[in-house]
Coordinates of C-alpha atoms and ligand atoms in Angstrom, one line a residue:
M1 CA -2.4 1.6 11.5
R2 CA -2.3 -0.6 8.4
I3 CA -0.5 0.6 5.7
A4 CA -0.2 -0.9 1.9
R5 CA 1.9 -1.0 -0.9
Y6 CA 0.0 -1.7 -4.1
T7 CA -0.9 -0.7 -7.9
T8 CA -3.7 -0.8 -10.1
G9 CA -1.4 -1.0 -13.1
D10 CA 0.5 1.7 -12.8
D11 CA 2.8 3.7 -10.5
P12 CA 2.5 2.3 -7.0
H13 CA 0.3 4.0 -4.8
F14 CA 0.3 3.6 -0.6
G15 CA -2.9 3.4 1.6
L16 CA -4.5 2.9 4.8
V17 CA -6.1 -0.4 5.3
D18 CA -8.9 -1.3 7.4
G19 CA -9.1 -3.7 10.5
A20 CA -11.1 -6.2 8.4
G21 CA -8.2 -6.3 5.7
E22 CA -10.7 -5.5 3.0
K23 CA -10.7 -1.7 2.1
I24 CA -7.9 0.7 1.1
A25 CA -8.4 4.4 1.7
E26 CA -5.0 5.9 -0.8
I27 CA -3.0 8.3 0.8
T28 CA -0.7 11.2 -1.1
G29 CA 2.7 9.8 -1.1
D30 CA 5.1 7.4 1.0
P31 CA 4.2 7.9 4.8
M32 CA 7.6 6.8 5.8
Y33 CA 8.8 10.3 4.9
M34 CA 5.3 12.6 4.6
P35 CA 2.4 12.9 6.5
I36 CA -0.6 11.0 6.4
E37 CA -3.0 12.9 4.7
L38 CA -5.8 11.2 2.5
T39 CA -6.3 11.5 -1.3
G40 CA -10.4 10.4 -0.9
Q41 CA -10.0 7.7 -3.2
T42 CA -10.7 4.3 -1.7
T43 CA -10.7 0.9 -3.5
T44 CA -10.5 -2.8 -1.7
V45 CA -7.6 -5.4 -1.2
D46 CA -9.4 -7.8 -3.8
E47 CA -9.2 -5.1 -6.6
V48 CA -5.6 -4.2 -6.4
R49 CA -2.4 -5.8 -6.4
L50 CA -0.8 -5.8 -2.9
L51 CA 3.4 -5.0 -3.1
A52 CA 6.2 -5.5 -0.9
P53 CA 5.1 -2.9 1.5
V54 CA 8.5 -1.3 1.5
I55 CA 11.7 -1.6 -0.6
P56 CA 14.5 -1.6 2.0
R57 CA 16.7 1.4 0.7
S58 CA 20.1 0.0 2.1
K59 CA 19.5 -3.3 3.5
I60 CA 17.4 -6.4 5.1
I61 CA 19.4 -7.5 8.6
G62 CA 18.8 -11.2 9.0
I63 CA 19.3 -12.9 12.6
R64 CA 20.1 -16.2 13.0
A65 CA 19.1 -18.7 15.7
N66 CA 17.3 -16.3 17.5
Y67 CA 14.6 -19.3 18.9
L68 CA 16.2 -22.0 20.8
D69 CA 14.1 -24.8 19.6
H70 CA 15.1 -23.6 15.8
A71 CA 18.7 -23.3 17.3
R72 CA 18.8 -27.2 18.3
E73 CA 16.9 -28.3 15.1
M74 CA 19.5 -26.8 13.3
G75 CA 22.0 -28.5 15.3
H76 CA 23.8 -25.6 17.5
T77 CA 24.7 -27.0 20.9
E78 CA 26.0 -23.4 21.9
L79 CA 24.3 -20.2 21.3
P80 CA 26.2 -17.1 20.9
E81 CA 25.6 -14.4 23.6
E82 CA 24.9 -12.0 20.7
P83 CA 22.5 -11.9 17.9
G84 CA 24.1 -13.6 15.0
M85 CA 23.6 -11.5 11.8
F86 CA 23.8 -11.7 7.8
L87 CA 22.6 -9.2 5.3
I88 CA 20.1 -9.7 2.5
P89 CA 20.0 -7.4 -0.6
N90 CA 17.0 -5.5 -1.3
T91 CA 17.0 -7.1 -4.8
A92 CA 15.3 -10.4 -2.9
V93 CA 12.2 -8.8 -1.9
V94 CA 9.5 -9.6 -3.4
G95 CA 5.5 -8.9 -2.6
P96 CA 2.4 -10.9 -1.4
G97 CA 1.7 -13.6 -4.0
D98 CA 4.6 -13.5 -5.8
P99 CA 6.8 -16.5 -6.9
V100 CA 9.4 -17.5 -5.2
V101 CA 11.9 -18.6 -8.3
I102 CA 14.2 -21.4 -7.5
P103 CA 17.3 -21.4 -9.4
S104 CA 18.3 -24.4 -11.5
F105 CA 21.5 -24.6 -9.2
V106 CA 19.7 -24.6 -6.0
T107 CA 18.9 -28.1 -4.9
E108 CA 17.3 -27.9 -1.2
V109 CA 14.9 -24.9 -0.1
S110 CA 13.5 -24.3 2.9
Y111 CA 10.8 -21.5 4.5
E112 CA 11.5 -19.5 7.5
G113 CA 8.4 -17.6 8.5
E114 CA 9.4 -14.6 10.7
L115 CA 8.3 -11.1 12.2
A116 CA 10.0 -8.3 10.3
V117 CA 10.7 -5.0 11.5
I118 CA 10.6 -1.8 9.8
I119 CA 12.8 1.3 10.8
G120 CA 11.2 4.6 10.5
R121 CA 14.3 7.0 11.0
L122 CA 18.2 7.4 10.3
C123 CA 19.5 6.0 13.4
K124 CA 23.3 4.8 15.3
D125 CA 24.2 3.4 18.5
I126 CA 20.8 3.0 19.6
E127 CA 20.4 1.5 23.4
P128 CA 17.4 -0.8 23.9
E129 CA 15.3 1.0 25.6
D130 CA 15.5 3.8 23.0
A131 CA 14.7 1.2 20.2
A132 CA 10.9 1.8 19.9
K133 CA 11.2 5.6 18.7
V134 CA 13.1 4.0 15.5
I135 CA 10.3 1.6 14.7
F136 CA 8.2 2.5 11.8
G137 CA 5.9 -0.9 12.0
Y138 CA 6.5 -4.5 11.3
T139 CA 5.5 -6.9 8.8
I140 CA 5.9 -10.7 8.0
A141 CA 8.5 -11.8 6.2
N142 CA 9.7 -15.5 4.5
D143 CA 13.5 -15.8 5.0
V144 CA 13.4 -18.1 2.4
T145 CA 17.0 -20.3 2.7
A146 CA 18.8 -22.4 -0.1
R147 CA 20.1 -24.9 2.9
D148 CA 22.4 -26.5 0.2
L149 CA 24.1 -22.9 -0.3
Q150 CA 24.1 -22.5 3.1
R151 CA 26.2 -25.5 4.0
T152 CA 28.4 -25.1 1.0
D153 CA 29.5 -21.3 0.6
G154 CA 30.6 -20.5 3.7
Q155 CA 28.7 -17.1 4.1
W156 CA 25.4 -16.8 3.5
A157 CA 25.1 -14.4 0.6
R158 CA 23.7 -16.6 -1.9
A159 CA 21.7 -19.0 0.6
K160 CA 19.6 -16.2 1.8
G161 CA 19.7 -13.4 -0.7
L162 CA 18.7 -15.2 -4.0
D163 CA 16.4 -13.1 -6.2
T164 CA 12.6 -13.2 -4.5
F165 CA 14.0 -15.3 -1.9
C166 CA 12.5 -12.6 0.9
P167 CA 8.8 -12.1 0.6
L168 CA 7.5 -9.2 2.5
G169 CA 4.0 -8.4 3.3
P170 CA 1.3 -8.2 3.1
W171 CA 1.3 -4.7 4.6
I172 CA 3.0 -3.0 7.7
E173 CA 1.3 -2.6 11.3
T174 CA 2.5 0.4 12.7
E175 CA 0.7 -0.7 16.3
L176 CA 1.6 -4.0 17.6
N177 CA 3.5 -5.6 20.4
P178 CA 6.6 -7.7 18.9
M179 CA 7.2 -9.7 21.8
D180 CA 3.7 -11.4 22.0
Q181 CA 3.2 -12.7 18.6
S182 CA 1.9 -16.0 17.2
I183 CA 3.7 -17.1 14.1
V184 CA 2.0 -19.7 12.4
T185 CA 3.7 -21.0 8.7
R186 CA 1.6 -23.5 6.3
L187 CA 3.1 -25.5 3.9
D188 CA 0.1 -26.0 1.4
G189 CA -2.4 -25.8 4.2
E190 CA -0.6 -27.8 6.7
V191 CA 0.9 -26.2 9.7
V192 CA 4.6 -26.3 9.5
Q193 CA 5.6 -24.0 12.0
D194 CA 3.7 -22.6 15.4
G195 CA 5.7 -20.7 17.2
T196 CA 5.6 -16.7 19.4
S197 CA 7.9 -14.5 19.4
A198 CA 7.5 -14.5 23.0
D199 CA 10.2 -16.8 22.7
M200 CA 13.0 -14.8 21.0
I201 CA 16.2 -15.4 22.4
H202 CA 17.3 -11.5 21.7
G203 CA 13.7 -9.2 21.8
V204 CA 13.1 -6.8 18.9
S205 CA 14.7 -3.8 21.2
Q206 CA 18.2 -5.8 21.3
L207 CA 18.1 -6.7 17.8
I208 CA 17.8 -2.9 16.7
S209 CA 20.7 -1.8 19.6
H210 CA 22.8 -4.5 18.5
A211 CA 22.4 -4.1 14.6
S212 CA 22.7 0.1 15.3
K213 CA 25.7 -0.5 16.4
A214 CA 27.3 -1.9 13.7
F215 CA 25.5 -0.4 10.8
T216 CA 23.6 3.1 10.5
L217 CA 20.1 2.2 10.0
L218 CA 17.7 4.2 7.5
P219 CA 14.4 4.2 7.2
G220 CA 12.8 1.4 5.3
D221 CA 15.6 -0.6 6.5
V222 CA 14.2 -4.2 7.4
I223 CA 15.3 -6.8 10.2
L224 CA 14.3 -10.2 10.1
T225 CA 13.8 -11.5 13.6
G226 CA 14.6 -15.0 12.9
T227 CA 12.2 -17.9 12.8
P228 CA 10.8 -20.6 15.7
A229 CA 11.2 -24.1 14.9
G230 CA 9.9 -26.3 12.2
V231 CA 11.6 -25.5 9.3
G232 CA 12.0 -27.9 6.4
P233 CA 12.1 -28.3 2.8
V234 CA 9.5 -26.5 0.0
V235 CA 9.5 -27.6 -3.5
A236 CA 8.3 -25.7 -6.8
G237 CA 4.3 -26.0 -7.0
Q238 CA 4.0 -25.6 -3.2
R239 CA 2.4 -22.4 -1.5
V240 CA 4.1 -21.3 1.6
T241 CA 1.9 -19.1 4.1
V242 CA 3.0 -17.5 7.1
E243 CA 0.5 -16.0 9.2
I244 CA 1.1 -13.3 12.3
A245 CA -3.0 -12.8 13.5
D246 CA -2.1 -9.1 14.6
I247 CA -0.7 -8.5 10.9
G248 CA -2.6 -10.8 8.6
E249 CA -1.3 -13.1 6.2
L250 CA 2.0 -13.5 3.9
S251 CA 1.3 -16.3 1.1
N252 CA 3.9 -16.9 -1.9
P253 CA 3.7 -19.9 -4.4
F254 CA 7.3 -21.6 -5.4
V255 CA 8.3 -22.1 -8.9
D256 CA 11.4 -23.8 -10.7
A257 CA 13.5 -21.0 -12.9
E258 CA 12.6 -21.3 -16.4
Ligands
MG301 MG1 15.8 -16.5 9.5

């Protein structure tokens, strides 16, 4: 099932998207908290503006260096035995097509195409074998990073958490094998990342377990599962599109702050 959050100019609605990614059947409320009930209204993806499918209730948890080839390209010689985590504020989230705005004090920005996991219920101290029970679904993320701030700041609050630096979308897919997904990132149409989630060092179940032992997870929290190799610079005027075939595409233009 694919669940989109969208607007036709007024308050956001939720709807079920068909397999072709074309038609939307409106539902009555937020499916994370209410049973899914169709209103009978239908529209098409072309006629609406898709919004970030979830605004994380309390946090986005990012995972660093979760693909060996990416860890190597970032110069890591030793890999941590446990997943390395960082937090992104929910004010960084934007939706499909929304511009990523590069602040004037940032000189080097990178894209990171990633599979994102959306938590469906309040949980704590989850064991890996129980992790599937707390997953609501999956979407695509671009874990946009200010590399210059990442090097100089000592912690990553600004590097990862700037306004607009966490595009999510285009919708939530609830049925997915998270450990067998191709992740392809294009920069102005040219493939720059071509990986598979099968290459994650720590799988989705382990990431949820590890995160839930540090933090209570709430419905709507999002875990970014790390990026494959091929990260690189993006500048204003360019567009980054991340494709996970079983979900769809997340595409965002990059612009300079005015
Ligand atoms: Mg990342």
